[in-house]
Coordinates of C-alpha atoms and ligand atoms in Angstrom, one line a residue:
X1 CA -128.9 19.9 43.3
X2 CA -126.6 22.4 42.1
X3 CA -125.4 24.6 44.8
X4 CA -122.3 27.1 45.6
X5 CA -120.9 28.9 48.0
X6 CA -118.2 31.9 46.7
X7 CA -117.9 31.7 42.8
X8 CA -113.8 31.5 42.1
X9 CA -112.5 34.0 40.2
X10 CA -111.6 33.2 37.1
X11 CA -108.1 32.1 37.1
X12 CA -106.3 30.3 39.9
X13 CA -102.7 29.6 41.1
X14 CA -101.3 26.3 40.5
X15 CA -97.2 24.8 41.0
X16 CA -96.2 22.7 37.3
X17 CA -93.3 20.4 37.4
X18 CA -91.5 21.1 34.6
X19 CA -88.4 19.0 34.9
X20 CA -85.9 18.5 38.0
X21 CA -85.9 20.8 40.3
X22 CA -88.1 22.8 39.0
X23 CA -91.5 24.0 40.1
X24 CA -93.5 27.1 38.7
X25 CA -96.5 28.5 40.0
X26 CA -98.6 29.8 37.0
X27 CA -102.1 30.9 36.7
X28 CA -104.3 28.9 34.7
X29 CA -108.5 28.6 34.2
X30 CA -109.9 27.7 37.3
X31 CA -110.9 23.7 36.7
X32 CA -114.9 23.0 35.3
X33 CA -116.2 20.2 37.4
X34 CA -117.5 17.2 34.6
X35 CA -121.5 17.4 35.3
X36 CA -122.2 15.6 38.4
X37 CA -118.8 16.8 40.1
X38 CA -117.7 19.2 42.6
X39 CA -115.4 22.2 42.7
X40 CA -113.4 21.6 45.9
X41 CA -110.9 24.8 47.2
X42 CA -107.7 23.5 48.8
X43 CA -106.7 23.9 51.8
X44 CA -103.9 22.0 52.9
X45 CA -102.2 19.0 51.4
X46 CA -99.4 16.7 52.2
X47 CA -95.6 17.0 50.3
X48 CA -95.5 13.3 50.0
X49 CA -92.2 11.7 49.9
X50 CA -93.2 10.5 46.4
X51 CA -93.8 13.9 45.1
X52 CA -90.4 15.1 46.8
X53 CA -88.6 12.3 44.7
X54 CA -90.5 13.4 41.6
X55 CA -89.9 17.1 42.2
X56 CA -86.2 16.1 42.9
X57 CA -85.8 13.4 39.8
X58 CA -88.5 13.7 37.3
X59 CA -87.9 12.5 34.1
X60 CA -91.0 13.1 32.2
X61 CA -90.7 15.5 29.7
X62 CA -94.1 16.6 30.3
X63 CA -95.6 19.4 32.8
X64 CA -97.4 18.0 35.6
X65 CA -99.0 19.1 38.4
X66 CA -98.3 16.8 41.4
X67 CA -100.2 16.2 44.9
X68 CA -102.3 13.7 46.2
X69 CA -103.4 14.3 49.7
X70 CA -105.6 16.6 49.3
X71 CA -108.1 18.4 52.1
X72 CA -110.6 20.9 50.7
X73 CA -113.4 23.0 51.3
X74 CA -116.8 22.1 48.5
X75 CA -117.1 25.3 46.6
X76 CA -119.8 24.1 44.3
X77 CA -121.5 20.7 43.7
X78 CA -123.3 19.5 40.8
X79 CA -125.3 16.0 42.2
X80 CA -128.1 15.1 43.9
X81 CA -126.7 11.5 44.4
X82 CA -124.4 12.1 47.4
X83 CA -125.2 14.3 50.5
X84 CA -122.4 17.1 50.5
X85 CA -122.8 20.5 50.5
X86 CA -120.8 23.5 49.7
X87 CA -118.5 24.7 52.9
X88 CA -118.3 20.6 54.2
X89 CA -114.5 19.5 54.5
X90 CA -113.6 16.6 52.6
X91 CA -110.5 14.4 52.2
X92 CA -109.7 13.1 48.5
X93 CA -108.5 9.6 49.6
X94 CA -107.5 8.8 46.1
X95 CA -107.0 10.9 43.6
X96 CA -107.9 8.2 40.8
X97 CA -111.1 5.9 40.8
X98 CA -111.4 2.8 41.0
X99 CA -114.1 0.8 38.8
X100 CA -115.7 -1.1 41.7
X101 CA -116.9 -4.3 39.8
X102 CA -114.0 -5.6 38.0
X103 CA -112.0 -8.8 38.9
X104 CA -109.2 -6.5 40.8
X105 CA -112.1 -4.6 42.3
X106 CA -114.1 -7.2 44.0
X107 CA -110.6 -8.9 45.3
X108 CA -109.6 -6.4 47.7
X109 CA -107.5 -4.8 45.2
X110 CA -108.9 -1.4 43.7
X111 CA -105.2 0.7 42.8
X112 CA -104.4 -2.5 40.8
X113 CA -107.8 -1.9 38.9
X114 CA -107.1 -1.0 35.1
X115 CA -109.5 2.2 35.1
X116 CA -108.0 3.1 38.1
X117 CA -105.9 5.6 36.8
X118 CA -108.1 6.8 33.6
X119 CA -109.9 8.8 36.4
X120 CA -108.2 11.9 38.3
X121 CA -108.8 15.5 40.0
X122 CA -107.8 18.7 37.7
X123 CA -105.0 19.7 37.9
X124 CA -103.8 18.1 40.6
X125 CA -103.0 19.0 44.0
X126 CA -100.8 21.4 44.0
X127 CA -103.3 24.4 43.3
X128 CA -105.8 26.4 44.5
X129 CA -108.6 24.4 43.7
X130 CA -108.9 20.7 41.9
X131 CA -112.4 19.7 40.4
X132 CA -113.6 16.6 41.0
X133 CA -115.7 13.9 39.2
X134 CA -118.9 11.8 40.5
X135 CA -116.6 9.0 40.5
X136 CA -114.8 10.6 43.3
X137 CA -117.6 12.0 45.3
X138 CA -119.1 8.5 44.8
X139 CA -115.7 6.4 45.8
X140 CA -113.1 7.9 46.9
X141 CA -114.1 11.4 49.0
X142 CA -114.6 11.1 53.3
X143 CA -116.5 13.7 54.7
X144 CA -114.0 15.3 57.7
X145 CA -115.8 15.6 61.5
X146 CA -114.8 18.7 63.3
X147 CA -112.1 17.4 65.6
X148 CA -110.0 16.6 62.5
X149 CA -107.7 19.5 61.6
X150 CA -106.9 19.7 57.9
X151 CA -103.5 19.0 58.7
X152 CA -104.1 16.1 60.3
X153 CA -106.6 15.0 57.9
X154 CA -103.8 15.3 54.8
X155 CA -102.2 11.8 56.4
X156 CA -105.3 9.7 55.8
X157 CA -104.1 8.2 52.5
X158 CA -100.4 7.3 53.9
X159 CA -101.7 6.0 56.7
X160 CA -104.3 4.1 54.9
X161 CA -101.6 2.7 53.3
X162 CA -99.6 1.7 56.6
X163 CA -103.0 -0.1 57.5
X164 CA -103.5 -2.1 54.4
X165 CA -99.6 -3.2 54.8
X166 CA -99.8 -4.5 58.3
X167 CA -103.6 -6.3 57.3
X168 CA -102.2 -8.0 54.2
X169 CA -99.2 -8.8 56.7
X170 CA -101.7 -10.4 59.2
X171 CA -100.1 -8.5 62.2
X172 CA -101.2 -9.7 65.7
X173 CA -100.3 -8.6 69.5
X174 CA -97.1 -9.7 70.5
X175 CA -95.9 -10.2 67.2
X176 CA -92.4 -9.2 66.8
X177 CA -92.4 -6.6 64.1
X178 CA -88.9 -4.9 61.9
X179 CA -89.8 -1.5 60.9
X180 CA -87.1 -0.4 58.1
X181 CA -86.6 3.1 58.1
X182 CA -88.4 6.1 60.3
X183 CA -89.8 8.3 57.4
X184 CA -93.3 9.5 57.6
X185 CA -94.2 6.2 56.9
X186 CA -92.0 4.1 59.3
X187 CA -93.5 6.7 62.5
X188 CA -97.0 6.2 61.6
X189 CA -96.2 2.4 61.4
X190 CA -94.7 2.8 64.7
X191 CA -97.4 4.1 66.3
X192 CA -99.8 1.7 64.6
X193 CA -97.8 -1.3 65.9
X194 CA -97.7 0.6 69.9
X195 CA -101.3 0.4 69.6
X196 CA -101.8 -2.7 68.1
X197 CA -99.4 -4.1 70.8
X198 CA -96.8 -5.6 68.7
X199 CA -93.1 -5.0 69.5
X200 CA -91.5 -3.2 67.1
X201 CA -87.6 -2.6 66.3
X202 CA -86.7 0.7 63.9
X203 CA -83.9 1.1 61.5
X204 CA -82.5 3.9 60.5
X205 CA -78.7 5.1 59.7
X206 CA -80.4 8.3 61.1
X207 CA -79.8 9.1 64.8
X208 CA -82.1 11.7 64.8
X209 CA -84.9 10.0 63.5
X210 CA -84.1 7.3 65.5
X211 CA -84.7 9.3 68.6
X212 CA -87.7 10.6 66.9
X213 CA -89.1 7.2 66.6
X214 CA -88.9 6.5 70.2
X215 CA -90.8 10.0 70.8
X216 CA -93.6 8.1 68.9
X217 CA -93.3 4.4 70.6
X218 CA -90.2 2.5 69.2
X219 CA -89.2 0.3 71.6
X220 CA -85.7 -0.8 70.0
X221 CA -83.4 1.5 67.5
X222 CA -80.7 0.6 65.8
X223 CA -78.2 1.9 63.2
X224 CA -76.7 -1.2 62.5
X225 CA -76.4 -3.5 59.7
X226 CA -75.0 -6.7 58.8
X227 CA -74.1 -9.6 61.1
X228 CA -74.4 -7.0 63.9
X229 CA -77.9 -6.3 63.1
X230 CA -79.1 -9.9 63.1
X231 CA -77.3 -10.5 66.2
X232 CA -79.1 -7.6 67.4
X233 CA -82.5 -8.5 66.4
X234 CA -82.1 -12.3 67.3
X235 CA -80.8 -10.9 70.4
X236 CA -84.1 -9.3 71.7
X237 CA -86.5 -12.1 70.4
X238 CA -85.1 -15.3 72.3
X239 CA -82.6 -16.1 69.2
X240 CA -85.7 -16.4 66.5
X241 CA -85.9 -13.5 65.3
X242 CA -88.9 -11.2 63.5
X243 CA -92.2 -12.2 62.4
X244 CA -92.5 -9.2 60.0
X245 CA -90.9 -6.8 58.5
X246 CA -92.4 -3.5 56.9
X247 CA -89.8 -2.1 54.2
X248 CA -90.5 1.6 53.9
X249 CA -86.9 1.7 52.3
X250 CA -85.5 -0.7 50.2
X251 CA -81.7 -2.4 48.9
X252 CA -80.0 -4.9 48.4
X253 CA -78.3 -4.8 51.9
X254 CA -81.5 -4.2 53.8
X255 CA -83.0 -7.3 52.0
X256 CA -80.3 -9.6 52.5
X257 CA -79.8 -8.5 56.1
X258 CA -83.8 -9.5 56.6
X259 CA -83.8 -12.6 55.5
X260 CA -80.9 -13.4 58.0
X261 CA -83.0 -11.6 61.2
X262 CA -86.4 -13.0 59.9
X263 CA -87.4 -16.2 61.6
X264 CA -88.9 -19.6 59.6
X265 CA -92.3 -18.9 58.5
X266 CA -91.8 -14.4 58.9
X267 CA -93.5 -11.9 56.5
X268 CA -91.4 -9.4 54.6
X269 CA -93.3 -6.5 52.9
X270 CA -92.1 -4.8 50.1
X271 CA -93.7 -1.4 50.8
X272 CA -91.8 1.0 49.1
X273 CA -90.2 0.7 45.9
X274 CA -86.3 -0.1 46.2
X275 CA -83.8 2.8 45.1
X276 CA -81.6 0.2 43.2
X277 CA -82.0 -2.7 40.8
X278 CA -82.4 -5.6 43.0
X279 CA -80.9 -8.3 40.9
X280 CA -80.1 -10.7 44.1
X281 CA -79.6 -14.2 44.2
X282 CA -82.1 -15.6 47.0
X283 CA -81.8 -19.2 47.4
X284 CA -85.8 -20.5 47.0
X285 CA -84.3 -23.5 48.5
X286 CA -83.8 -22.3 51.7
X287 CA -87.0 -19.5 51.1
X288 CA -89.1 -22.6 50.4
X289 CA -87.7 -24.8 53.5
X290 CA -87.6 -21.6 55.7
X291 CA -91.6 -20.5 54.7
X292 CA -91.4 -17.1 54.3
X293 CA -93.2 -15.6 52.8
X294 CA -92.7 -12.0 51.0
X295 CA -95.6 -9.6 49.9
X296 CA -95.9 -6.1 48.5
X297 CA -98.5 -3.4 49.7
X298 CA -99.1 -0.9 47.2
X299 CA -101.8 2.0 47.9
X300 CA -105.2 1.0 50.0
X301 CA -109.0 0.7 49.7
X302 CA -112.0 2.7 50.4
X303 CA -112.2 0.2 53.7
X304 CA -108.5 1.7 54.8
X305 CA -109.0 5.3 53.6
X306 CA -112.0 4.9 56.6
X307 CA -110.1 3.0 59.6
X308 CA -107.3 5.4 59.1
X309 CA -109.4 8.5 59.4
X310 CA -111.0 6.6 62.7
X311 CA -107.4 6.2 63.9
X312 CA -106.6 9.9 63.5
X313 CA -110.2 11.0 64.8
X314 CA -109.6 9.3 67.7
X315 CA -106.5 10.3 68.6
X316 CA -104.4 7.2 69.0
X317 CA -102.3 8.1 66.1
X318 CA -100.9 11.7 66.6
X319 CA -100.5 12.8 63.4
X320 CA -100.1 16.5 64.6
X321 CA -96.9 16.0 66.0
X322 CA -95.4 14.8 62.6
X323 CA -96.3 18.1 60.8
X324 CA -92.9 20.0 61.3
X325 CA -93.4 22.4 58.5
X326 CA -95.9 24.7 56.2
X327 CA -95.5 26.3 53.3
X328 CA -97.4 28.0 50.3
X329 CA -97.5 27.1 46.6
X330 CA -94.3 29.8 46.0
X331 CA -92.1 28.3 49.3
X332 CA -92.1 24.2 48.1
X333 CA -89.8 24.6 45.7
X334 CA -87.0 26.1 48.4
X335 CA -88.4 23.6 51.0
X336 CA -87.5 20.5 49.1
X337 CA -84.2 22.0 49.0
X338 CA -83.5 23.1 52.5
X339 CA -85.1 19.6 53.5
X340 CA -83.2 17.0 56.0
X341 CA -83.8 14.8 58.9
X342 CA -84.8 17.2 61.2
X343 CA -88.0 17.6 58.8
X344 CA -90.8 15.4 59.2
X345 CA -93.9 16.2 57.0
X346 CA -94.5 19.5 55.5
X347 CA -97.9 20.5 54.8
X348 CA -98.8 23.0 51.8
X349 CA -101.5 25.6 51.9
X350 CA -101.9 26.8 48.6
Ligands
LIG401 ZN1 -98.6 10.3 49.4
LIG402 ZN1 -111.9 -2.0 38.9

């Protein structure tokens, strides 16, 4: 079936990256779905802390168009294989592919698959509209229900990724879980963890987002670091310490102070990348004699893409609240500037 609803005009809007700092919005050719793809219009789409950092330190020399969480409206569609239809909502929980039958594939672990990123939406986020593939209509699209605003729908993929952090962490009621730094990502861990009924602990040199965090179900803040942290934390969990911590921020500080807070046989996942070199002595002496046991959580599966939109269908994560901001292609180049604490995540309508 070939279908559509209103024909694009020819050219659209779209915001390049051409180096730091700098953002253009240019027209260019409205995208040709591949045959057997879709031509999706975008309506909102999250300004992911990843793309900020790009935006703010890119050193590609080439022009990209950035963006990733993408929530559009089918325009046209080109395949009888899947049951969309122009005007349906969708989410783009990835926007790369996954191969589905290699080794990385069938183990739970489609972003490390090696065609994972040969695939992509045209441009890229950032635009008007994106074309997609089958590929992603087949693997990586979620139809949206009507009680999910697109705003709400943009925090799918990072919360996906919160989900497939504290599965691969094994998290369980009761357990006693470090949350470090409240971002986007540490809040929506935060209220994963309230509903989940762990006990969590934030950190955060913020104050402010600190008192944001207990607006969203941190139990303990703290600013501190050091032998005042691990007192602090050892403190509030009968002198053992944590069974996991989630790094959403990462040094060498808050890595050494972990492994003094942690208890004997604790998780620590790496979640985000760190912001300096970590070239730190651990002693695998006392790691192996302590059993702890340290992990990374990169990304998320089809699986996650799905709980997480349950989560935000359902209410129990309010995402709404954490949208603090929205802007248009023109206005994201002056809102990563003028962006601070007080901002939480900013959503772009094209
Ligand atoms: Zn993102
Ligand atoms: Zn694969």
């Amino acid at each position: 079936m070939s279908a559509s609803r209103t024909a694009p005009s020819e050219d659209m809007r779209a915001a390049h990256l051409t180096g730091p700092m700098q953002l253009e919005v240019r027209q260019i050719p409205t995208p040709q779905p591949p045959p057997g793809g879709a031509l999706l219009k975008v309506r909102s789409i999250g300004l992911c802390g990843s793309d900020i950092n790009r935006i703010r330190h890119t050193t590609s020399g080439e022009t990209r168009v950035l963006g990733h969480e993408v929530v559009g409206e089918i325009v046209s569609i080109d395949n009888t294989d899947v049951d969309f239809r122009p005007g349906e909502r969708l989410a783009v929980g990835h926007v790369h592919v996954p191969c589905m039958h290699c080794v990385y594939c069938r183990h739970g672990a489609p972003a490390m698959c090696r065609h994972f990123k040969n695939i992509r939406i045209q441009p890229g986020g950032y635009a008007e509209y994106i074309a997609l593939t089958p590929d992603h209509l087949a693997h990586s699209v979620l139809r949206l229900p009507d009680r999910v605003s697109d705003g709400a729908a943009t925090f799918i993929d990072p919360l996906a990724c919160c989900l497939r952090a504290l599965d691969l962490g094994r998290v369980q009621a009761f357990d006693r879980v470090v949350v470090v730094g409240a971002g986007i990502m540490g809040l929506l861990f935060v209220q994963l963890l309230r509903e989940l009924r762990a006990e969590n602990f934030v950190i955060d040199i913020s104050s402010h987002r600190l008192d944001v965090a207990k607006q969203f179900g941190a139990q303990h803040t703290t600013g501190s670091s050091g032998a005042g942290l691990a007192d602090e934390i050892l403190s509030r969990t009968d002198g053992q310490g944590a069974d996991l911590v989630l790094f959403t921020y990462l040094n060498k500080q808050i890595l050494t102070d972990a492994l003094a807070y942690a208890r004997d046989g604790s998780r620590l996942c790496v979640f985000a990348p760190p912001i300096e070199s970590l070239d730190l002595h651990i002693d695998f002496f006392e790691f192996f004699r302590r059993e702890m046991r340290m992990y990374s959580s990169y990304s998320s599966s089809m699986q996650d893409l799905e709980t997480a939109l349950q989560w935000i269908a359902s209410g129990r994560v309010d995402v709404e609240a954490m949208i603090t901001g929205r802007t248009d292609l023109e206005g994201m180049l002056k809102t990563v500037e003028e962006l601070d604490d007080t901002q939480l995540k900013v959503i772009v309508e094209p």
